[in-house]
mmCIF file with all atom_site columns, C-alpha atoms and ligand atoms in Angstrom:
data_model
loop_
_atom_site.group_PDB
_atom_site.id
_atom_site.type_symbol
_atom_site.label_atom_id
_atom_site.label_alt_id
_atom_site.label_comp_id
_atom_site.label_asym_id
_atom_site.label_entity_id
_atom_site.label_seq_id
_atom_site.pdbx_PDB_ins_code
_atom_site.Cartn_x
_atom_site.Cartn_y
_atom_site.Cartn_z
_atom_site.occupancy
_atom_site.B_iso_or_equiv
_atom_site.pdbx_formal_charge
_atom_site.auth_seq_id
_atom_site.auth_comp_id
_atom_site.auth_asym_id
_atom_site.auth_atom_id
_atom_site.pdbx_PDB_model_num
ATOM   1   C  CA  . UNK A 1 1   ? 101.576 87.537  110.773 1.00 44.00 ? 1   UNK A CA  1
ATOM   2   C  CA  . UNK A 1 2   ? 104.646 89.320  112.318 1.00 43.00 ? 2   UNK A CA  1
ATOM   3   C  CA  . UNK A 1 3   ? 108.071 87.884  111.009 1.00 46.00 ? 3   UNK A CA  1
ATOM   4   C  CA  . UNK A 1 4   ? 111.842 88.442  110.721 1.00 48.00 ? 4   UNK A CA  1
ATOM   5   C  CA  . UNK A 1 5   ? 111.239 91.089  108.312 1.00 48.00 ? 5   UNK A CA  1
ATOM   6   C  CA  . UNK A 1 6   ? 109.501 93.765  110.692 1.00 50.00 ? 6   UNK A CA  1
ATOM   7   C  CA  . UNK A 1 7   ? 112.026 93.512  113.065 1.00 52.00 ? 7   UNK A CA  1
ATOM   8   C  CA  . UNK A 1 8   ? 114.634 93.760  110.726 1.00 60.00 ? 8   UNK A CA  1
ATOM   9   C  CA  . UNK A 1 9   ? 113.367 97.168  108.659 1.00 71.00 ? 9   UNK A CA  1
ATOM   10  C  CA  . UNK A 1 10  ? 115.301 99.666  108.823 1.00 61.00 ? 10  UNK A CA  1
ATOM   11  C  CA  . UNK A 1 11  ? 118.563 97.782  110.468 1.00 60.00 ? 11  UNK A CA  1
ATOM   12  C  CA  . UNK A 1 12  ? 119.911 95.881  107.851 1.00 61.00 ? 12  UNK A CA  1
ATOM   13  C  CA  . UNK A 1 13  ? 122.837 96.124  105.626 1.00 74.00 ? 13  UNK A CA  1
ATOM   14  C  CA  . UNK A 1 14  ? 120.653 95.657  102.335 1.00 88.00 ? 14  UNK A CA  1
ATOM   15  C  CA  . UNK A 1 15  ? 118.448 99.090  100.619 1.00 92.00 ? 15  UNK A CA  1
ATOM   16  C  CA  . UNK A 1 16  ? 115.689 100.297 101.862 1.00 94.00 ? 16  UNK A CA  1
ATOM   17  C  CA  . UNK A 1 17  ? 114.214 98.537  97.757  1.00 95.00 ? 17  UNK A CA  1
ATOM   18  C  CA  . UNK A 1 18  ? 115.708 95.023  98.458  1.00 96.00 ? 18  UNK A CA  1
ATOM   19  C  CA  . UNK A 1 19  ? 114.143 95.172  101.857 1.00 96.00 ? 19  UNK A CA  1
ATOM   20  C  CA  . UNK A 1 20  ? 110.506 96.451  100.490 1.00 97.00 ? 20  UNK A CA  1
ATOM   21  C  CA  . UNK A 1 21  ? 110.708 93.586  98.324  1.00 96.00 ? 21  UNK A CA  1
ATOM   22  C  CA  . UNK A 1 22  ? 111.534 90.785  100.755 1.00 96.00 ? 22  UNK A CA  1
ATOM   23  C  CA  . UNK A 1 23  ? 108.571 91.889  102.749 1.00 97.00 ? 23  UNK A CA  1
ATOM   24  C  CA  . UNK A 1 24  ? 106.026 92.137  100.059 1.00 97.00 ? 24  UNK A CA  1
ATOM   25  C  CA  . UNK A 1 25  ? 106.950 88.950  98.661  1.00 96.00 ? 25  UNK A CA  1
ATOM   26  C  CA  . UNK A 1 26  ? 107.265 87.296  102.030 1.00 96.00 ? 26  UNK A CA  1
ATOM   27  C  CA  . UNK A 1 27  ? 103.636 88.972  102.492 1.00 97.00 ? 27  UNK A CA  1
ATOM   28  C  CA  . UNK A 1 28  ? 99.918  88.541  100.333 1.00 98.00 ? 28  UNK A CA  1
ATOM   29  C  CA  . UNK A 1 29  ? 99.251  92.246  101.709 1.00 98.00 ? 29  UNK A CA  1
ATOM   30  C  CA  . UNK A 1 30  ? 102.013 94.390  102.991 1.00 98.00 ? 30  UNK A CA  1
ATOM   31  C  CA  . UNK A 1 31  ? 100.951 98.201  104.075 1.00 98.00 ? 31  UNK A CA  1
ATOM   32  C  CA  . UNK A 1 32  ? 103.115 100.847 104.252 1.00 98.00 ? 32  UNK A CA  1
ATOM   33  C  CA  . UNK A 1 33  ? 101.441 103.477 106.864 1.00 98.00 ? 33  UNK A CA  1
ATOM   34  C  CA  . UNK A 1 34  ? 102.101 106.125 109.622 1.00 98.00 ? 34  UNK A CA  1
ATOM   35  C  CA  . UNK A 1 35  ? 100.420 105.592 113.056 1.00 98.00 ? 35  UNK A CA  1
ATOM   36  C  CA  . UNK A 1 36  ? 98.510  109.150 112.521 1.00 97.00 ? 36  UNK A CA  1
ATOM   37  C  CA  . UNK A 1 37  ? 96.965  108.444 109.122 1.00 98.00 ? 37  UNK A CA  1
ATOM   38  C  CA  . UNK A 1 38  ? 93.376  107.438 109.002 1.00 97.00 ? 38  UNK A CA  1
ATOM   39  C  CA  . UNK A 1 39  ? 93.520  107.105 105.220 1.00 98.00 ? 39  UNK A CA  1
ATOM   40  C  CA  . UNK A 1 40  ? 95.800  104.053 106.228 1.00 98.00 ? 40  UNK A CA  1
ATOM   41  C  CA  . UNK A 1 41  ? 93.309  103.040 108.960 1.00 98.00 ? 41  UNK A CA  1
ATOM   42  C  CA  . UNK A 1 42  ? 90.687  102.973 106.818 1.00 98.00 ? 42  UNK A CA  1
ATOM   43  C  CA  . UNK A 1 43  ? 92.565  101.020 103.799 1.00 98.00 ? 43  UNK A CA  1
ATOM   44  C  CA  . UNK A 1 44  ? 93.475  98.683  107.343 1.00 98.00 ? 44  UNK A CA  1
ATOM   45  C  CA  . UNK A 1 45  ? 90.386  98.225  107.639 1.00 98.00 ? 45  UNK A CA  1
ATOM   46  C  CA  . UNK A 1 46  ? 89.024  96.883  104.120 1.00 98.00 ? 46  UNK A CA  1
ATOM   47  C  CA  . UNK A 1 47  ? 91.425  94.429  104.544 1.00 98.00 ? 47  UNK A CA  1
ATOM   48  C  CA  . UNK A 1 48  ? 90.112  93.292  108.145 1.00 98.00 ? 48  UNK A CA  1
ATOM   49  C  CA  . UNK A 1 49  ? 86.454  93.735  107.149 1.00 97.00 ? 49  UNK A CA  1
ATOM   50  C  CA  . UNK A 1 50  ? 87.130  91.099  104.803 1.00 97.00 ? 50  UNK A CA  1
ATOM   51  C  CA  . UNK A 1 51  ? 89.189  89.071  107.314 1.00 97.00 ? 51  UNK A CA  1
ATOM   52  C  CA  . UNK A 1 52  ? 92.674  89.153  105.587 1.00 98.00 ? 52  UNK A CA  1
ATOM   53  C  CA  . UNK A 1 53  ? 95.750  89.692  107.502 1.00 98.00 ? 53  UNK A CA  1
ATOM   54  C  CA  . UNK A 1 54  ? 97.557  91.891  106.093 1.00 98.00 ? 54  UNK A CA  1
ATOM   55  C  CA  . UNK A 1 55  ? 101.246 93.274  107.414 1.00 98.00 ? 55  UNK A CA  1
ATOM   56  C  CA  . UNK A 1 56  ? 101.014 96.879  108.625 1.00 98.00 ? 56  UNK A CA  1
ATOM   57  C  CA  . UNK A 1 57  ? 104.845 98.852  108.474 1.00 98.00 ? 57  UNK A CA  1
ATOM   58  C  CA  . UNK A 1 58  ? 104.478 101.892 110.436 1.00 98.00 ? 58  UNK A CA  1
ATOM   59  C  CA  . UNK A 1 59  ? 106.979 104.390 108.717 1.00 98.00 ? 59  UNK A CA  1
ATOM   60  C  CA  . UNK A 1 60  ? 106.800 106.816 110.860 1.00 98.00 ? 60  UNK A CA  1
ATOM   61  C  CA  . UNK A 1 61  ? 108.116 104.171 113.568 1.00 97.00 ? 61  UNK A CA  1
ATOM   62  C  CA  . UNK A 1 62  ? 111.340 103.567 111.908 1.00 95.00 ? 62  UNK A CA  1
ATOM   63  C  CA  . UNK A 1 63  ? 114.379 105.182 112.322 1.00 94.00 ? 63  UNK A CA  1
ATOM   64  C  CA  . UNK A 1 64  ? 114.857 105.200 108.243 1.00 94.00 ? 64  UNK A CA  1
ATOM   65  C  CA  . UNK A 1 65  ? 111.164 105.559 107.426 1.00 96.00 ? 65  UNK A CA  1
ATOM   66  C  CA  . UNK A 1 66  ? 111.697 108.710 105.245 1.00 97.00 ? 66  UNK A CA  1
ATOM   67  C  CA  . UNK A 1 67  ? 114.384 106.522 103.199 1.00 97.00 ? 67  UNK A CA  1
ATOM   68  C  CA  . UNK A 1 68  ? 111.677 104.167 103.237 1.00 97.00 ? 68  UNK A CA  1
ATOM   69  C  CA  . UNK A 1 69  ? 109.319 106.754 101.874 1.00 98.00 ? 69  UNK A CA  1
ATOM   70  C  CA  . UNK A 1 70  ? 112.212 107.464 98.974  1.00 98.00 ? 70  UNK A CA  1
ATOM   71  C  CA  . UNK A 1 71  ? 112.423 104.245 98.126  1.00 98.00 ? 71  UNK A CA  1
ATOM   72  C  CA  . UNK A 1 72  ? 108.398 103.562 97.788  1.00 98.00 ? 72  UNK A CA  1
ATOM   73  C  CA  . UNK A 1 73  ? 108.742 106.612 95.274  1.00 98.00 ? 73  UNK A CA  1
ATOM   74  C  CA  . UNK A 1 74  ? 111.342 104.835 93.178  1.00 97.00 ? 74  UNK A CA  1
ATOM   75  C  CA  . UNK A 1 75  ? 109.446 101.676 93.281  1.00 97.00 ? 75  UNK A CA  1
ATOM   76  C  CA  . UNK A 1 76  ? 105.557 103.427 92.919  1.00 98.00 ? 76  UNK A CA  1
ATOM   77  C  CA  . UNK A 1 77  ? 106.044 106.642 91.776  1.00 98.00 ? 77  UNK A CA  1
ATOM   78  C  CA  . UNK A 1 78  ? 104.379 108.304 95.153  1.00 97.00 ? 78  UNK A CA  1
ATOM   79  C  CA  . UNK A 1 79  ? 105.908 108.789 98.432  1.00 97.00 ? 79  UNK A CA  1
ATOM   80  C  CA  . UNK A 1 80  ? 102.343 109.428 100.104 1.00 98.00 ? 80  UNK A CA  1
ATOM   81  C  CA  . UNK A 1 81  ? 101.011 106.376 102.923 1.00 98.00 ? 81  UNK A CA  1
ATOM   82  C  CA  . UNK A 1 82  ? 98.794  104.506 102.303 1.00 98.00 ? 82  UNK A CA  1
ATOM   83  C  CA  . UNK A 1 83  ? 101.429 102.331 100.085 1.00 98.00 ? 83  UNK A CA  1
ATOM   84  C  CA  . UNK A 1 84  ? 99.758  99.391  99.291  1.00 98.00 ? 84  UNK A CA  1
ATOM   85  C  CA  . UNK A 1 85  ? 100.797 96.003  97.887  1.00 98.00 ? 85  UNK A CA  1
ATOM   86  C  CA  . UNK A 1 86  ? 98.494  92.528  97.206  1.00 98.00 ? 86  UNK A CA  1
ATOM   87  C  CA  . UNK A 1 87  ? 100.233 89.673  96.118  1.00 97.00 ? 87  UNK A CA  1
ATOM   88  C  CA  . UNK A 1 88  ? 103.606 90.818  95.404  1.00 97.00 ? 88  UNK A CA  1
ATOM   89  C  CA  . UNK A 1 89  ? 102.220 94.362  93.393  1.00 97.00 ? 89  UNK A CA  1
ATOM   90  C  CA  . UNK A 1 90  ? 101.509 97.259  94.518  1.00 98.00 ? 90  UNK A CA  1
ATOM   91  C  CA  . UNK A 1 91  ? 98.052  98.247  94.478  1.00 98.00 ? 91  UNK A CA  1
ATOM   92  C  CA  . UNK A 1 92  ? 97.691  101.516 94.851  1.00 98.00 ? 92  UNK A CA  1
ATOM   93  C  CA  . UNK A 1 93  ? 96.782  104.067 97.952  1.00 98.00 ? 93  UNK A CA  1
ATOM   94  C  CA  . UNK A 1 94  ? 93.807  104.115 100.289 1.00 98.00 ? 94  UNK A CA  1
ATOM   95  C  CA  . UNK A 1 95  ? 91.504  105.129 97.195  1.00 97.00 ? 95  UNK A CA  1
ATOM   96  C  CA  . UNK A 1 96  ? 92.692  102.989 94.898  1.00 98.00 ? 96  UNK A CA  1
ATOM   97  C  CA  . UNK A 1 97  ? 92.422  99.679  97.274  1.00 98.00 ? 97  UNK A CA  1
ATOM   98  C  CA  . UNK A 1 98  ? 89.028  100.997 98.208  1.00 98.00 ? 98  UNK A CA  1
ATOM   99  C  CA  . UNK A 1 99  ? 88.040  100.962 94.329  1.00 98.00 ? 99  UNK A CA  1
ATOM   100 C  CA  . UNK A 1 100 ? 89.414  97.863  94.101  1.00 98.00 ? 100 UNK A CA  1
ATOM   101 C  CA  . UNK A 1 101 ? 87.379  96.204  97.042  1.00 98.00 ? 101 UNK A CA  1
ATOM   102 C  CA  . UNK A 1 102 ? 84.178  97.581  95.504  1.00 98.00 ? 102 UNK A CA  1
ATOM   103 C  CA  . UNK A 1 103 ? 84.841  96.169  92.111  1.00 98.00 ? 103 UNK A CA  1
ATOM   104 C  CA  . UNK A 1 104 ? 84.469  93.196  93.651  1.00 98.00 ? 104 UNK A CA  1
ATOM   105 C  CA  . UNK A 1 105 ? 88.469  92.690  92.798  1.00 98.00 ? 105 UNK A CA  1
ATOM   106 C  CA  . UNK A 1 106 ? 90.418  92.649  95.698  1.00 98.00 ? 106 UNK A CA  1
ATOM   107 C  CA  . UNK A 1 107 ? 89.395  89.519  97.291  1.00 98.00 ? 107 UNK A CA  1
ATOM   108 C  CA  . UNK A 1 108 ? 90.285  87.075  94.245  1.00 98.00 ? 108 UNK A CA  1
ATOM   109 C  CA  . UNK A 1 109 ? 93.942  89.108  94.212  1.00 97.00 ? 109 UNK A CA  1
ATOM   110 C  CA  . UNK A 1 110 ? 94.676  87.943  97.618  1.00 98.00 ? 110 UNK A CA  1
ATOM   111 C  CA  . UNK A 1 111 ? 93.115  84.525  96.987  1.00 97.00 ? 111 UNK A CA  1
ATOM   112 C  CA  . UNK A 1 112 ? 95.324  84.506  93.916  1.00 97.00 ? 112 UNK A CA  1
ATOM   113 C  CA  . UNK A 1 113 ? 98.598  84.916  96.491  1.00 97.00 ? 113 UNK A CA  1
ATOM   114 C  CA  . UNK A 1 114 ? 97.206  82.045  99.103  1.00 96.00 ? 114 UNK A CA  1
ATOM   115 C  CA  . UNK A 1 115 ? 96.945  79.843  96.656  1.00 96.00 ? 115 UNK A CA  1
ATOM   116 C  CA  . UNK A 1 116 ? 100.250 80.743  95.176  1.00 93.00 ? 116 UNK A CA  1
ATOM   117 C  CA  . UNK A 1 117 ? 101.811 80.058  99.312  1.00 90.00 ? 117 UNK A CA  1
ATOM   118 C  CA  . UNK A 1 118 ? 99.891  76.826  98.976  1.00 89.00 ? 118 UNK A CA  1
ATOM   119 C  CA  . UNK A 1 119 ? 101.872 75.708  96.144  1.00 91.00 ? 119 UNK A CA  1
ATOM   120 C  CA  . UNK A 1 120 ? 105.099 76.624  97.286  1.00 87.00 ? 120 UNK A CA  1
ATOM   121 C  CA  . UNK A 1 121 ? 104.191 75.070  100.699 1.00 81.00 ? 121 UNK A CA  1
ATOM   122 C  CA  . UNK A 1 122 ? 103.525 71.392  99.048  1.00 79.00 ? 122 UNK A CA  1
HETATM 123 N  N1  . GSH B 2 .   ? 94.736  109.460 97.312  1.00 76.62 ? 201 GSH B N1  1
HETATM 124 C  C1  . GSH B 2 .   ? 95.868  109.026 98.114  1.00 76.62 ? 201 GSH B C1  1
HETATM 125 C  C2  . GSH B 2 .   ? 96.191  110.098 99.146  1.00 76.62 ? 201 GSH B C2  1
HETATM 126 C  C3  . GSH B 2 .   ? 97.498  109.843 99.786  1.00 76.62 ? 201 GSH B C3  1
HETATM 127 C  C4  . GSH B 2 .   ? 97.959  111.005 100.649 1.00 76.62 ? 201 GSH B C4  1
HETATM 128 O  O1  . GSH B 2 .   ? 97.730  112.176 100.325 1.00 76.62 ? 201 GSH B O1  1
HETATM 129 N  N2  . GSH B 2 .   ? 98.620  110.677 101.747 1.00 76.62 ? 201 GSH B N2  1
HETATM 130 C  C5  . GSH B 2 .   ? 99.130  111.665 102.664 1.00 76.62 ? 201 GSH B C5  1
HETATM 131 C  C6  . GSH B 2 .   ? 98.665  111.306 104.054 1.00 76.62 ? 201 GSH B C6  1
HETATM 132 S  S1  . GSH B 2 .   ? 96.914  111.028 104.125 1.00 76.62 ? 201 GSH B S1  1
HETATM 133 C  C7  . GSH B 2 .   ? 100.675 111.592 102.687 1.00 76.62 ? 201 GSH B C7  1
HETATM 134 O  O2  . GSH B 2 .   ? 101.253 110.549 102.481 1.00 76.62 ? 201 GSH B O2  1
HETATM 135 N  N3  . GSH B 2 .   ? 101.372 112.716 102.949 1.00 76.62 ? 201 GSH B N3  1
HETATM 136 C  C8  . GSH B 2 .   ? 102.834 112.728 102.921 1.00 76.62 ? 201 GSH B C8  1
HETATM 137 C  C9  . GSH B 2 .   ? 103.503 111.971 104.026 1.00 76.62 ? 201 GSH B C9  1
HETATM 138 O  O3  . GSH B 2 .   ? 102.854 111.559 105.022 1.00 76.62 ? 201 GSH B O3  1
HETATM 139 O  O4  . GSH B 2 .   ? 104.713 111.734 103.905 1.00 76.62 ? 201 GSH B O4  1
HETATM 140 C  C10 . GSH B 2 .   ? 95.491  107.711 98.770  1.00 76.62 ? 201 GSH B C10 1
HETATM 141 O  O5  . GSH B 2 .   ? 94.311  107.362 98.786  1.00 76.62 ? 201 GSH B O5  1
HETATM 142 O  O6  . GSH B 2 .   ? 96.367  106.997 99.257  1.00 76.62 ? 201 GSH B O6  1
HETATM 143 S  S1  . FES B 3 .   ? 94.651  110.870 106.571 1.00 76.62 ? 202 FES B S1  1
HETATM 144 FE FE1 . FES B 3 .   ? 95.824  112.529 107.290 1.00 76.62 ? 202 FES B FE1 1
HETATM 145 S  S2  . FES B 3 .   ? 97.800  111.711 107.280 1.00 76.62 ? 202 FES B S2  1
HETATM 146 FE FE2 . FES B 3 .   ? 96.655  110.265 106.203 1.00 76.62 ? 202 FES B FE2 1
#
């Protein structure tokens, strides 16, 4: 699922927001994570159980990620990882997606965003 936008965090000229919101609208389900957080690995792995992709940005592997972190808190209200967002909104954290799933409610929001890329794509 990797695309210009990973390789681009952190470098470019626009914020730290604009840049969050290319990639979660460029993305069904964009995590924001650290490498060392297994509340992240297990909100990964909801997502994998379920065979979604999803697109995993490892803040503790950018040079900005605590500007990252800043700007999540503008945008969420919480600078704590897991940052999670499903078709273009954000979600919740690891407890909240995990909620979700068992509500039976996470599945249709992603389903919700593929057909949405389906649209666009035709
Ligand atoms: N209930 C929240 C807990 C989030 C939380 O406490 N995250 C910790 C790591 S597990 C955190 O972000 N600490 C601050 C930091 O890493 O910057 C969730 O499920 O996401
Ligand atoms: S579970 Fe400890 S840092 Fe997230």
């Amino acid at each position: 699922m990797g695309n210009h936008t990973s390789s681009s965090l952190g470098k470019s000229e626009t914020t730290p927001v604009n840049q969050i919101q290319e990639t979660i609208s460029d993305n069904c389900v964009v995590i924001f994570s650290k490498t060392s957080c297994s509340y992240c690995t297990m909100a990964k792995n909801i997502f994998r159980d379920m065979n979604v992709n999803y697109k995993a940005v490892e803040l503790d592997m950018l040079e900005y990620g605590s500007q990252f972190q800043d700007a999540l808190y503008k945008m969420t209200g919480e600078r704590t990882v897991p940052r999670i967002f499903v078709n273009g909104t954000f979600i919740g954290g690891a407890t909240d997606t995990h909620r979700l799933h068992k509500e039976g409610k996470l599945l249709p929001l992603v389903h919700q965003c593929y057909l949405k890329k389906k649209r666009e794509f035709q």
